[in-house]
CSV table of C-alpha atoms in Angstrom, one decimal:
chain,number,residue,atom,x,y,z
A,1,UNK,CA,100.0,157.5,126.1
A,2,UNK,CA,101.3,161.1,124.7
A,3,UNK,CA,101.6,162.4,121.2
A,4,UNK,CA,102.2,165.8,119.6
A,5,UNK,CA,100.2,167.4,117.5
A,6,UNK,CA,101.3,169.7,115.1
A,7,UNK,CA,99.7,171.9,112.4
A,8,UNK,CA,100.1,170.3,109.3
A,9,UNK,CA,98.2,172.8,107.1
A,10,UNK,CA,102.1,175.0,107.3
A,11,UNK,CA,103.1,172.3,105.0
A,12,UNK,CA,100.5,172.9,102.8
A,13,UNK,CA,100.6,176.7,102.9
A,14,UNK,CA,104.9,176.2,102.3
A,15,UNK,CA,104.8,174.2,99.3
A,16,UNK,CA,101.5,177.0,98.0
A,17,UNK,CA,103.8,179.8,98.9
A,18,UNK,CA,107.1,178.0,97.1
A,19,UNK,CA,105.1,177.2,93.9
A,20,UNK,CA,103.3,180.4,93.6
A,21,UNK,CA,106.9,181.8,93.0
A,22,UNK,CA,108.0,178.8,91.0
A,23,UNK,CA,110.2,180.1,88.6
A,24,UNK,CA,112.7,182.3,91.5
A,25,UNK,CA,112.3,179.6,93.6
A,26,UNK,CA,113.4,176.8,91.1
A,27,UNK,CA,116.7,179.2,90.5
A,28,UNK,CA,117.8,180.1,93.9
A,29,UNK,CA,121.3,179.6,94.4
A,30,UNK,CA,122.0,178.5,98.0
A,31,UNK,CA,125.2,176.4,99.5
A,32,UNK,CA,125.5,175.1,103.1
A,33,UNK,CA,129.5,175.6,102.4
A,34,UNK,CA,131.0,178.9,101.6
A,35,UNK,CA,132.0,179.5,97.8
A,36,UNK,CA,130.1,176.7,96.6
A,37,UNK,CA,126.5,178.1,95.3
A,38,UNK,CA,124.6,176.0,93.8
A,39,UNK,CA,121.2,175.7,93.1
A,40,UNK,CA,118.5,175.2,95.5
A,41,UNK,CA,115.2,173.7,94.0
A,42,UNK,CA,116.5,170.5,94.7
A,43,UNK,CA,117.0,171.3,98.5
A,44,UNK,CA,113.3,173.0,98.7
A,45,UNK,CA,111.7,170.3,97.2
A,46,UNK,CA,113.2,167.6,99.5
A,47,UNK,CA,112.6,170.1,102.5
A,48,UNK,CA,109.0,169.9,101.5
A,49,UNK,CA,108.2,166.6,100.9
A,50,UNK,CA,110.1,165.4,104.0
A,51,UNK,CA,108.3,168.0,106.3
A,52,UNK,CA,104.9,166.9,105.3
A,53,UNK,CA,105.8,163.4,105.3
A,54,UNK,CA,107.4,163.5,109.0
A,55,UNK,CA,104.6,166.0,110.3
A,56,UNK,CA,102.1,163.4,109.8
A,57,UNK,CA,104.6,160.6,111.0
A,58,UNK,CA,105.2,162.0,114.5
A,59,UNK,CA,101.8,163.1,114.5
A,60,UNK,CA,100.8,159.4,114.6
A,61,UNK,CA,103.1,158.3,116.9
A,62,UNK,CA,101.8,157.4,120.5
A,63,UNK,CA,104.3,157.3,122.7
A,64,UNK,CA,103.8,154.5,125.6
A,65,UNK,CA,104.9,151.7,127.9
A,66,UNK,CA,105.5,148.6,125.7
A,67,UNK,CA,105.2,145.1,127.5
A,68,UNK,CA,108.4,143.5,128.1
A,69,UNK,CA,110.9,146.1,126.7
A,70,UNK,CA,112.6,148.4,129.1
A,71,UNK,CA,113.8,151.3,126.8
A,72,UNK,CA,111.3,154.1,125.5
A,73,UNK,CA,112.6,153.0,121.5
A,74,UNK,CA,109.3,154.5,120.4
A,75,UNK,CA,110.6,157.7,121.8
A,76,UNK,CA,114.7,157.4,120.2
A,77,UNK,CA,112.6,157.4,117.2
A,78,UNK,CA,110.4,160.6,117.7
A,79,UNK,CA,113.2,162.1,118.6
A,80,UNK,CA,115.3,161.1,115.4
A,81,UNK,CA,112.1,162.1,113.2
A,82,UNK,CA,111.6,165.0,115.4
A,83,UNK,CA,115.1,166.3,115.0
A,84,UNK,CA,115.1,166.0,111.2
A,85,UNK,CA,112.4,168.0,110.6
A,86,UNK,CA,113.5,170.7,112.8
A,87,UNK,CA,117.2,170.8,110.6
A,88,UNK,CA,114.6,170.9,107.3
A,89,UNK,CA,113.2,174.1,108.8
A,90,UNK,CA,116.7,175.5,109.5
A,91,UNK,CA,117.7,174.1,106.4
A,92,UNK,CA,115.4,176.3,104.6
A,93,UNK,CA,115.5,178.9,106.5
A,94,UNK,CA,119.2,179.4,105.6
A,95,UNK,CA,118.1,178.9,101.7
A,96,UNK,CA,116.0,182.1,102.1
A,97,UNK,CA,118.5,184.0,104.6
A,98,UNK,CA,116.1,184.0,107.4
A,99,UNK,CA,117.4,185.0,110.6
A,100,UNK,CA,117.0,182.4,113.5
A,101,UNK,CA,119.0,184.1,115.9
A,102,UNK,CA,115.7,185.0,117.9
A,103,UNK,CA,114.8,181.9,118.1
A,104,UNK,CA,118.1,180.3,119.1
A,105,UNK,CA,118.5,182.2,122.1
A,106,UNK,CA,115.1,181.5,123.9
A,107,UNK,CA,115.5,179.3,127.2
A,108,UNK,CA,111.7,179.2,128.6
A,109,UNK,CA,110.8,175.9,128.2
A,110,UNK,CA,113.3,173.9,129.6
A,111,UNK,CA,114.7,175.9,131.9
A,112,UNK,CA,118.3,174.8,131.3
A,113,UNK,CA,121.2,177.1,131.9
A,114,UNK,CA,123.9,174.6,132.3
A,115,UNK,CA,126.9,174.6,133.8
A,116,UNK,CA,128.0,178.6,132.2
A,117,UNK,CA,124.7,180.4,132.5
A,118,UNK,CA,124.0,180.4,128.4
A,119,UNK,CA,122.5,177.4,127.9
A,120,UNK,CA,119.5,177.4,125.8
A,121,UNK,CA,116.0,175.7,124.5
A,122,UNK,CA,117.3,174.2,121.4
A,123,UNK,CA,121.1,173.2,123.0
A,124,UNK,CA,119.2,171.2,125.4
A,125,UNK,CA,117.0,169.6,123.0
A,126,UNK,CA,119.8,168.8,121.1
A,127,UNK,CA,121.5,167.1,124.2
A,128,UNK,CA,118.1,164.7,125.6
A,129,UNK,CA,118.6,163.7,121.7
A,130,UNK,CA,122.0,162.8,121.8
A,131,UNK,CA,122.4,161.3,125.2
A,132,UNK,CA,118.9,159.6,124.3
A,133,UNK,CA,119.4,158.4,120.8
A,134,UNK,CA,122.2,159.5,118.3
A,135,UNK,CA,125.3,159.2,121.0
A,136,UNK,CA,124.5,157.2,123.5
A,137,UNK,CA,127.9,156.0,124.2
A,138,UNK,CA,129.7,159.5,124.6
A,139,UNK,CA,127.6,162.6,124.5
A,140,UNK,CA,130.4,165.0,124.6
A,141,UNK,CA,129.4,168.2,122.6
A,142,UNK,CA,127.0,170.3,125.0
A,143,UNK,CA,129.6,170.4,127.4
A,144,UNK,CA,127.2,173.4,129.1
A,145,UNK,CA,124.9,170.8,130.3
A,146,UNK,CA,127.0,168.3,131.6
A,147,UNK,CA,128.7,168.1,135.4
A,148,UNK,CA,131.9,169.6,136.6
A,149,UNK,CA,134.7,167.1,135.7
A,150,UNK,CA,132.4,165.4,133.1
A,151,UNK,CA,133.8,165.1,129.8
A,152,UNK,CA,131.6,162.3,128.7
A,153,UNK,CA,128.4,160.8,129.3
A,154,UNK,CA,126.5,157.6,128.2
A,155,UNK,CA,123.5,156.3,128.5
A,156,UNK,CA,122.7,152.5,128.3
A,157,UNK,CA,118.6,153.4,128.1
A,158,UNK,CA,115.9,155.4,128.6
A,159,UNK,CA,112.5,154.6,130.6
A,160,UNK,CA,109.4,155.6,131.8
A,161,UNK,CA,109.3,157.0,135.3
A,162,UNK,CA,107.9,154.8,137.5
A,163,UNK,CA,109.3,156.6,140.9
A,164,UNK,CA,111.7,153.9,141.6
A,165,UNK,CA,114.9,155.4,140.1
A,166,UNK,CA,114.2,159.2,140.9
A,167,UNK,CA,112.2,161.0,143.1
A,168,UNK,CA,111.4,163.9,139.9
A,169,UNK,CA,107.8,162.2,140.0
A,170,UNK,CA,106.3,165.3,137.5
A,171,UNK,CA,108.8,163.9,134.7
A,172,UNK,CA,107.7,161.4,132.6
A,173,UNK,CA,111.0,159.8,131.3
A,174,UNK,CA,114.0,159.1,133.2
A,175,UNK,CA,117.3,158.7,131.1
A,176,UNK,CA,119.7,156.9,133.1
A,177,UNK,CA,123.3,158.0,132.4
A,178,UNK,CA,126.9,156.8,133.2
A,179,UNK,CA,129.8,159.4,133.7
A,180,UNK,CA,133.3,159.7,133.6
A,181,UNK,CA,133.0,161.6,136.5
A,182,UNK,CA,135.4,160.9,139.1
A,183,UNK,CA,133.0,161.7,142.0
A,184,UNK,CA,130.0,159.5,140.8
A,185,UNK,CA,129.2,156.9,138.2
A,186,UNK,CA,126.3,157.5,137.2
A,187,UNK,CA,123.0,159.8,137.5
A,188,UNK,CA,119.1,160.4,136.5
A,189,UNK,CA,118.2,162.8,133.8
A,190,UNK,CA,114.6,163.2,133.9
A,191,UNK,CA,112.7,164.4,130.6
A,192,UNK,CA,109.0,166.0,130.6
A,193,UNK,CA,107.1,165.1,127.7
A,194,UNK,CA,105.5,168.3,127.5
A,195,UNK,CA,108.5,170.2,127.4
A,196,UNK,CA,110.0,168.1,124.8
A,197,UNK,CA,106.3,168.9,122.9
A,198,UNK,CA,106.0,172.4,123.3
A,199,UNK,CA,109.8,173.1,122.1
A,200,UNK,CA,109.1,170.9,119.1
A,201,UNK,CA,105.8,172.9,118.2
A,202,UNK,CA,107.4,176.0,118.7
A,203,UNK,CA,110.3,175.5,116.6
A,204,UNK,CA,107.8,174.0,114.2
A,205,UNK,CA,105.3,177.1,114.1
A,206,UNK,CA,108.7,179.1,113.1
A,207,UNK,CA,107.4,178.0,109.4
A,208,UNK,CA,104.3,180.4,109.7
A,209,UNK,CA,107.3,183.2,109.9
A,210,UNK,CA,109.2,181.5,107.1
A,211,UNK,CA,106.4,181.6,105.0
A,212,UNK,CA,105.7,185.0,105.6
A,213,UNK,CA,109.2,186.0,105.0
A,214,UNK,CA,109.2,183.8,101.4
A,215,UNK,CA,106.6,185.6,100.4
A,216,UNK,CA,108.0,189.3,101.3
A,217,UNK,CA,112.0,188.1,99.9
A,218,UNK,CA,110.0,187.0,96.9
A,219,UNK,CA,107.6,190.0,96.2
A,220,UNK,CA,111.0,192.3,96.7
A,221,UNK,CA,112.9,190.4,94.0
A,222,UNK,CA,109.6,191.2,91.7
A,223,UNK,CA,109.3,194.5,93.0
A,224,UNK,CA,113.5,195.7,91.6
A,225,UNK,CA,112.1,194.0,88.4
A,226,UNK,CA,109.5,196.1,88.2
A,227,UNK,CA,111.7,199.5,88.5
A,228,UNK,CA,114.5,197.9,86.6
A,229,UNK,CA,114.0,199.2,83.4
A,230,UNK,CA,113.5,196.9,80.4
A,231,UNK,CA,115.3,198.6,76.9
A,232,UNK,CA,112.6,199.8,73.8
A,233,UNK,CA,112.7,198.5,70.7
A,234,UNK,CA,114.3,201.4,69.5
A,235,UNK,CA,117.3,200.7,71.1
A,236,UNK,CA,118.5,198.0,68.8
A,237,UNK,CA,119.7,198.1,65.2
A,238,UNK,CA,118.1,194.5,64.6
A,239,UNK,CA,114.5,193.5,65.8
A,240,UNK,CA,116.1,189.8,65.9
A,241,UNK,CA,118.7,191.2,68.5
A,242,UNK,CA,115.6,193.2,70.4
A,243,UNK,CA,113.6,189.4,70.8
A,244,UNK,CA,116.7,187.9,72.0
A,245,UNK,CA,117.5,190.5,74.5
A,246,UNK,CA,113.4,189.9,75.7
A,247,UNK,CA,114.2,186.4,75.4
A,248,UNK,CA,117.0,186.6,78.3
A,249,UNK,CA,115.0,189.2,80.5
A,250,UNK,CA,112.0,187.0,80.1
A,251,UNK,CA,113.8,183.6,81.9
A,252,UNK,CA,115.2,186.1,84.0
A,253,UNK,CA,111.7,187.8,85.7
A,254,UNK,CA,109.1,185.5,84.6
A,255,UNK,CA,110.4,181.7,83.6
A,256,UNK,CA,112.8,179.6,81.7
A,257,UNK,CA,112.0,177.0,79.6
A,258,UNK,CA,110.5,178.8,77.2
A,259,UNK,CA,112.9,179.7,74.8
A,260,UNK,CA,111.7,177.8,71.8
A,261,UNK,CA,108.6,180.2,71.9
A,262,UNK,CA,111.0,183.4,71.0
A,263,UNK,CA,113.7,181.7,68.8
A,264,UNK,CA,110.3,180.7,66.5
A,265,UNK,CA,109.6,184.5,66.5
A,266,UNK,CA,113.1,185.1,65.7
A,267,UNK,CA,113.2,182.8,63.2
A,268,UNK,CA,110.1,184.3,62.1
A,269,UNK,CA,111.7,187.3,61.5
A,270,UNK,CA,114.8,186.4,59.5
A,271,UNK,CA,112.3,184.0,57.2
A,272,UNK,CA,111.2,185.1,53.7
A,273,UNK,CA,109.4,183.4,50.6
A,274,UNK,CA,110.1,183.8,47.0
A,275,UNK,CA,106.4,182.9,46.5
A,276,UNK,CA,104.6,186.2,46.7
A,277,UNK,CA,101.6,184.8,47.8
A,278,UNK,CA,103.5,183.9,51.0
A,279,UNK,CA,105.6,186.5,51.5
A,280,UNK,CA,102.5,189.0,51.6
A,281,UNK,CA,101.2,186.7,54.5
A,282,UNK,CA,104.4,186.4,56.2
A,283,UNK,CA,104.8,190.3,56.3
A,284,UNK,CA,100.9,191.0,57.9
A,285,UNK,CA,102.0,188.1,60.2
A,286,UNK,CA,105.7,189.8,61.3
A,287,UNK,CA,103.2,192.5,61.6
A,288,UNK,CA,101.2,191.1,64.2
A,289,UNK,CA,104.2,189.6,66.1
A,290,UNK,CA,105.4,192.9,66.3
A,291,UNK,CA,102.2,194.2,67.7
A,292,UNK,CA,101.9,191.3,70.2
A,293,UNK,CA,105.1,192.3,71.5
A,294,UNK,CA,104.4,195.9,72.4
A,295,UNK,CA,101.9,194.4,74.9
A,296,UNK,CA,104.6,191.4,75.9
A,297,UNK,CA,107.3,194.5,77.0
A,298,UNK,CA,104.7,196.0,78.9
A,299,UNK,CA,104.3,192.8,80.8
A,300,UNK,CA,107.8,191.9,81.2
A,301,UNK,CA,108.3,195.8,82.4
A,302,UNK,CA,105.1,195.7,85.0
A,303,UNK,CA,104.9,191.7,86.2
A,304,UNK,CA,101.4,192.3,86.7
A,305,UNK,CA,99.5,190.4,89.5
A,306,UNK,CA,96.4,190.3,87.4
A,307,UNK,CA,95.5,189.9,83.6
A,308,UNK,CA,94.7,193.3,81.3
A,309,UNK,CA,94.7,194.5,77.5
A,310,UNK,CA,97.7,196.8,78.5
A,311,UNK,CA,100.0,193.7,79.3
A,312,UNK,CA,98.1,190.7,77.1
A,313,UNK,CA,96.6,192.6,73.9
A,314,UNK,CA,93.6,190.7,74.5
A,315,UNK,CA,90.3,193.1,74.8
A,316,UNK,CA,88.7,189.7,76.5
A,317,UNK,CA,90.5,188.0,79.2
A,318,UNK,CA,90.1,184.0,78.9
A,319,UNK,CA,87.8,183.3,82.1
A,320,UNK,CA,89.9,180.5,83.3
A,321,UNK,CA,93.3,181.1,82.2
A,322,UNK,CA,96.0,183.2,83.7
A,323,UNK,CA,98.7,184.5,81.7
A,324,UNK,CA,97.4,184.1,78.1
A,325,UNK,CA,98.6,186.7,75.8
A,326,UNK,CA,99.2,187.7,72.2
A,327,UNK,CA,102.5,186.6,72.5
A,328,UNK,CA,101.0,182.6,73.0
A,329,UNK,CA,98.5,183.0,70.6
A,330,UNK,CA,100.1,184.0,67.5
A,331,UNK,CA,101.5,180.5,67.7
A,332,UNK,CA,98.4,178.9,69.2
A,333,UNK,CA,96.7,176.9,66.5
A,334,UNK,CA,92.8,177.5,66.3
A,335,UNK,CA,90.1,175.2,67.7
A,336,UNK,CA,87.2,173.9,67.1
A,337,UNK,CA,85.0,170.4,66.3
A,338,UNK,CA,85.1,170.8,63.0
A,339,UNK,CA,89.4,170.5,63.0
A,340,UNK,CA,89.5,167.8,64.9
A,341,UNK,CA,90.6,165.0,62.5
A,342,UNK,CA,93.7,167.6,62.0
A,343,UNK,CA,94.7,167.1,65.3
A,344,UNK,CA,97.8,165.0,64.4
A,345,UNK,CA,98.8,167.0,61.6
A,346,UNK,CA,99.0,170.1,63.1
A,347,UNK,CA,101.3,168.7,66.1
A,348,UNK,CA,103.8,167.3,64.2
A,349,UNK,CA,103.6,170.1,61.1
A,350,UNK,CA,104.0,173.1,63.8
A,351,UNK,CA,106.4,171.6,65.3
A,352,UNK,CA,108.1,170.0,62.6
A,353,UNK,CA,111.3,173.4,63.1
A,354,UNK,CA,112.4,171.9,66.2
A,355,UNK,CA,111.2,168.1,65.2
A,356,UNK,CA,113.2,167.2,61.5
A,357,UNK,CA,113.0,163.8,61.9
A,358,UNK,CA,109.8,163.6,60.7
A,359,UNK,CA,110.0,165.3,57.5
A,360,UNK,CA,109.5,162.0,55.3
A,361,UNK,CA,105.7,162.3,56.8
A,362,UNK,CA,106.0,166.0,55.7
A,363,UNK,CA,103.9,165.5,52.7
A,364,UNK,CA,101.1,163.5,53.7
A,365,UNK,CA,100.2,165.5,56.5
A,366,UNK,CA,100.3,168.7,54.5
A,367,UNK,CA,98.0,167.1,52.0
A,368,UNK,CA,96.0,165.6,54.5
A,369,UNK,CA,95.0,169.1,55.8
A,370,UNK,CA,94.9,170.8,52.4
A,371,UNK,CA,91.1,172.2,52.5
A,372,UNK,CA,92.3,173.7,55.3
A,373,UNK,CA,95.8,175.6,54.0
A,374,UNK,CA,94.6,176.4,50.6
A,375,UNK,CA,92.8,179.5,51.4
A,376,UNK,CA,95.9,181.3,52.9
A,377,UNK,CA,99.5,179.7,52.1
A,378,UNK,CA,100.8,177.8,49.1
A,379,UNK,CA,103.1,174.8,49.8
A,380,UNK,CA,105.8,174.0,47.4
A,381,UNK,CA,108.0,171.5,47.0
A,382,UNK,CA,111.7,171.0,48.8
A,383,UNK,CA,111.0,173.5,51.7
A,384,UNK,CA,112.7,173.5,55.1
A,385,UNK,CA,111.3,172.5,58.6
A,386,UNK,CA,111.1,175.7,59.6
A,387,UNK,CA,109.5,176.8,56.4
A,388,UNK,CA,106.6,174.4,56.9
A,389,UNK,CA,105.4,175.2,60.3
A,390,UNK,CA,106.0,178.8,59.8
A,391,UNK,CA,103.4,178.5,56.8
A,392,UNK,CA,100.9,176.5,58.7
A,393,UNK,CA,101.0,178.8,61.7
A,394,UNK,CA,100.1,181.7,59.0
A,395,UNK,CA,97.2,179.8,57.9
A,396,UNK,CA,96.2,179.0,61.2
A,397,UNK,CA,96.8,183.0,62.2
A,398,UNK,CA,94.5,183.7,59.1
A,399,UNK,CA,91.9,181.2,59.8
A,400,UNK,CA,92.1,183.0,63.3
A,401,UNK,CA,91.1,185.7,61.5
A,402,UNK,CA,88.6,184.8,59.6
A,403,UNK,CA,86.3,182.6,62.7
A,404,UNK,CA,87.8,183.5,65.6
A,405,UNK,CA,85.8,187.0,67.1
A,406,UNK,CA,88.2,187.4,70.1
A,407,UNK,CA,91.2,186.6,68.2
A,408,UNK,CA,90.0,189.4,65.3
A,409,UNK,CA,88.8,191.9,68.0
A,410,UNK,CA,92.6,191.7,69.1
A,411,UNK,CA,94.5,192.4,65.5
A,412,UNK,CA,94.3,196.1,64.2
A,413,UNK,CA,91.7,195.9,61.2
A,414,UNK,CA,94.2,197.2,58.4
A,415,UNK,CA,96.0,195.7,55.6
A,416,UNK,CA,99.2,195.9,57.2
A,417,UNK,CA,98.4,193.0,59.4
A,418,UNK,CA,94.8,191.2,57.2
């Protein structure tokens, strides 16, 4: 019996190294045909999940003499599974531009020169796989390794070595071939198992490099981010055209998806009230967004590895939270036991802008959670969607306020923004 065994933990440490830079990853652009980028999560995620998958596949695979059956079939089938995972690694290596040329050229396992004196490592792998198991019946495109005169070869089946068919008794596999040669019919190509092993682990153990070279393609990407310089608010006219402009440099460096969270700002922004009750409290509040967003340009500008007040506006990082930020929490509504039973009407009254359909529920839920809106906002008949989660995330910014320490510590103590 044989087997291989190769280092799974590279898939692991891949797919750690891919999603710790999910967001560049997820909008590579990449085509394996000129002029036609497209983009190449969808490629990276198969990559993965097929290496790991086949890793521990050919990892269980015991290669050995099988009672009444001729042919090695366990072996055309590690060499199938074998093959496809080495084209996922080239696959992804081409994704991330990394250079193989190295690699390509070794020829210190085999030993085969072929027929021109150029023949290498992987073009002979590639022949014992086609002449074994993917064209049997006319392995024609390494002509480097076949005979003079040869233009075709065939192969009808592959065996162990038991000495009777050629005297290479240190190879383990004897691949018994047909020519078109006019000299001789046919011929012995013996394979060595641990050849055929150590190329495959090598080529595999190319993804430690890979994922060294993700990580340094994707660190320079952040690092031109970090001295492209992001424009001040004083370079706009509008403060609406300012959050849109962060909005586009924000799924640009950091992640998309999250545009909702700025075209609520920016809607914040445009909003007023006739009620002057309310339009006191939505002025402090565009006051605080404002604030919130000095830190949020720091952050976009810097990219920082690790949480501080310079890049968050929060004097206490959250111990088990990466990334939270004024920016979040001025939209965050508050917690606590004691608001509990207002669980449902604060997720469909917050988000009742971007949700309209559920308007006719509108007043209930507001009424439902009077005792605690009263203090802060006034609701009035007839308003908009946006109009109603933009009060209720004032009240819950005010309540904030009022029994949240952290959240206070964070809001400059004046009556521009209290």
């Amino acid at each position: 019996m044989a087997h291989i065994n190769l280092n799974i933990d590279y898939c692991a440490q891949l797919r750690n190294k891919v999603n710790e830079y999910q967001h560049y990853s997820i909008t590579r652009t990449h085509s394996l045909k000129k002029d036609n980028a497209q983009r190449g999560w969808e490629k990276i995620c198969a990559i993965m999940d097929r290496l790991d998958d086949t890793t521990r596949y050919l990892n269980s695979i015991e290669l050995q003499k099988t009672i009444g059956v001729l042919a090695v079939f366990d072996f055309y089938n590690f060499m199938n599974n074998a093959a496809t995972l080495l084209d996922c690694i080239k696959y992804l290596g081409e994704i991330y531009d990394f250079d193989f040329s190295n690699e390509d050229i070794k020829n210190d396992i085999f030993n085969q020169r072929g027929n021109n004196g150029n023949g290498t490592d992987k073009g002979y792998f590639e022949y014992l796989r086609s002449l074994c198991s993917v064209h049997p019946i006319e392995t024609s495109r390494h002509p480097e390794f076949l005979d003079d005169n040869t233009k075709i070869e065939c192969s009808p089946y592959v065996r162990w070595n038991d000495g009777f068919l050629t005297t290479e008794n240190d190879c383990d596999l004897v691949a018994i071939v047909y020519t078109n040669n006019p000299k001789f019919f046919s011929k012995y190509v013996g394979i060595k198992l641990f050849e055929v092993f150590s190329y495959i682990e090598r080529r595999f153990n190319i993804l430690e490099q890979l994922i060294n070279h993700i990580d340094t393609y994707y660190k320079s990407i952040i690092d031109e981010f970090r001295h492209k310089p992001l424009k001040k608010e004083k370079d706009f006219s509008d403060y609406c055209d300012y959050l849109e402009y962060l909005k586009k440099e924000y799924a640009e460096r950091i992640n998309t998806g999250w545009d909702e969270h700025f075209d609520f700002y920016i809607k914040t922004m445009k909003c007023t009230f006739k009620n002057p009750v309310n339009q006191e409290k939505l002025l402090k509040y565009q006051n605080a967004v404002k604030f919130g967003f000095t830190f949020f340009q720091n952050y976009l500008q810097e990219i920082p590895e690790t949480d501080k007040y310079e890049t968050t506006g929060l004097h206490k990082q959250p111990e088990h939270s990466i990334g939270d930020s004024l920016f979040w929490q001025l939209q965050e509504r508050p917690s606590g036991r004691e608001l509990w039973d207002y669980s449902y009407p604060f997720e469909k009254l917050l988000c009742m802008w971007m949700q309209p359909n559920y308007m006719d529920m509108a007043n209930s839920l507001i009424n439902e959670i009077k005792p605690f809106w009263e203090k802060y906002v006034i609701f009035e008949p007839n308003m908009t969607p946006f109009e109603i989660s933009i009060l209720l995330t004032i009240a819950c910014h005010f309540y904030k306020l009022d029994h949240d320490d952290n959240y206070r510590n964070d809001i400059p103590d004046t009556e521009e923004y209290r």
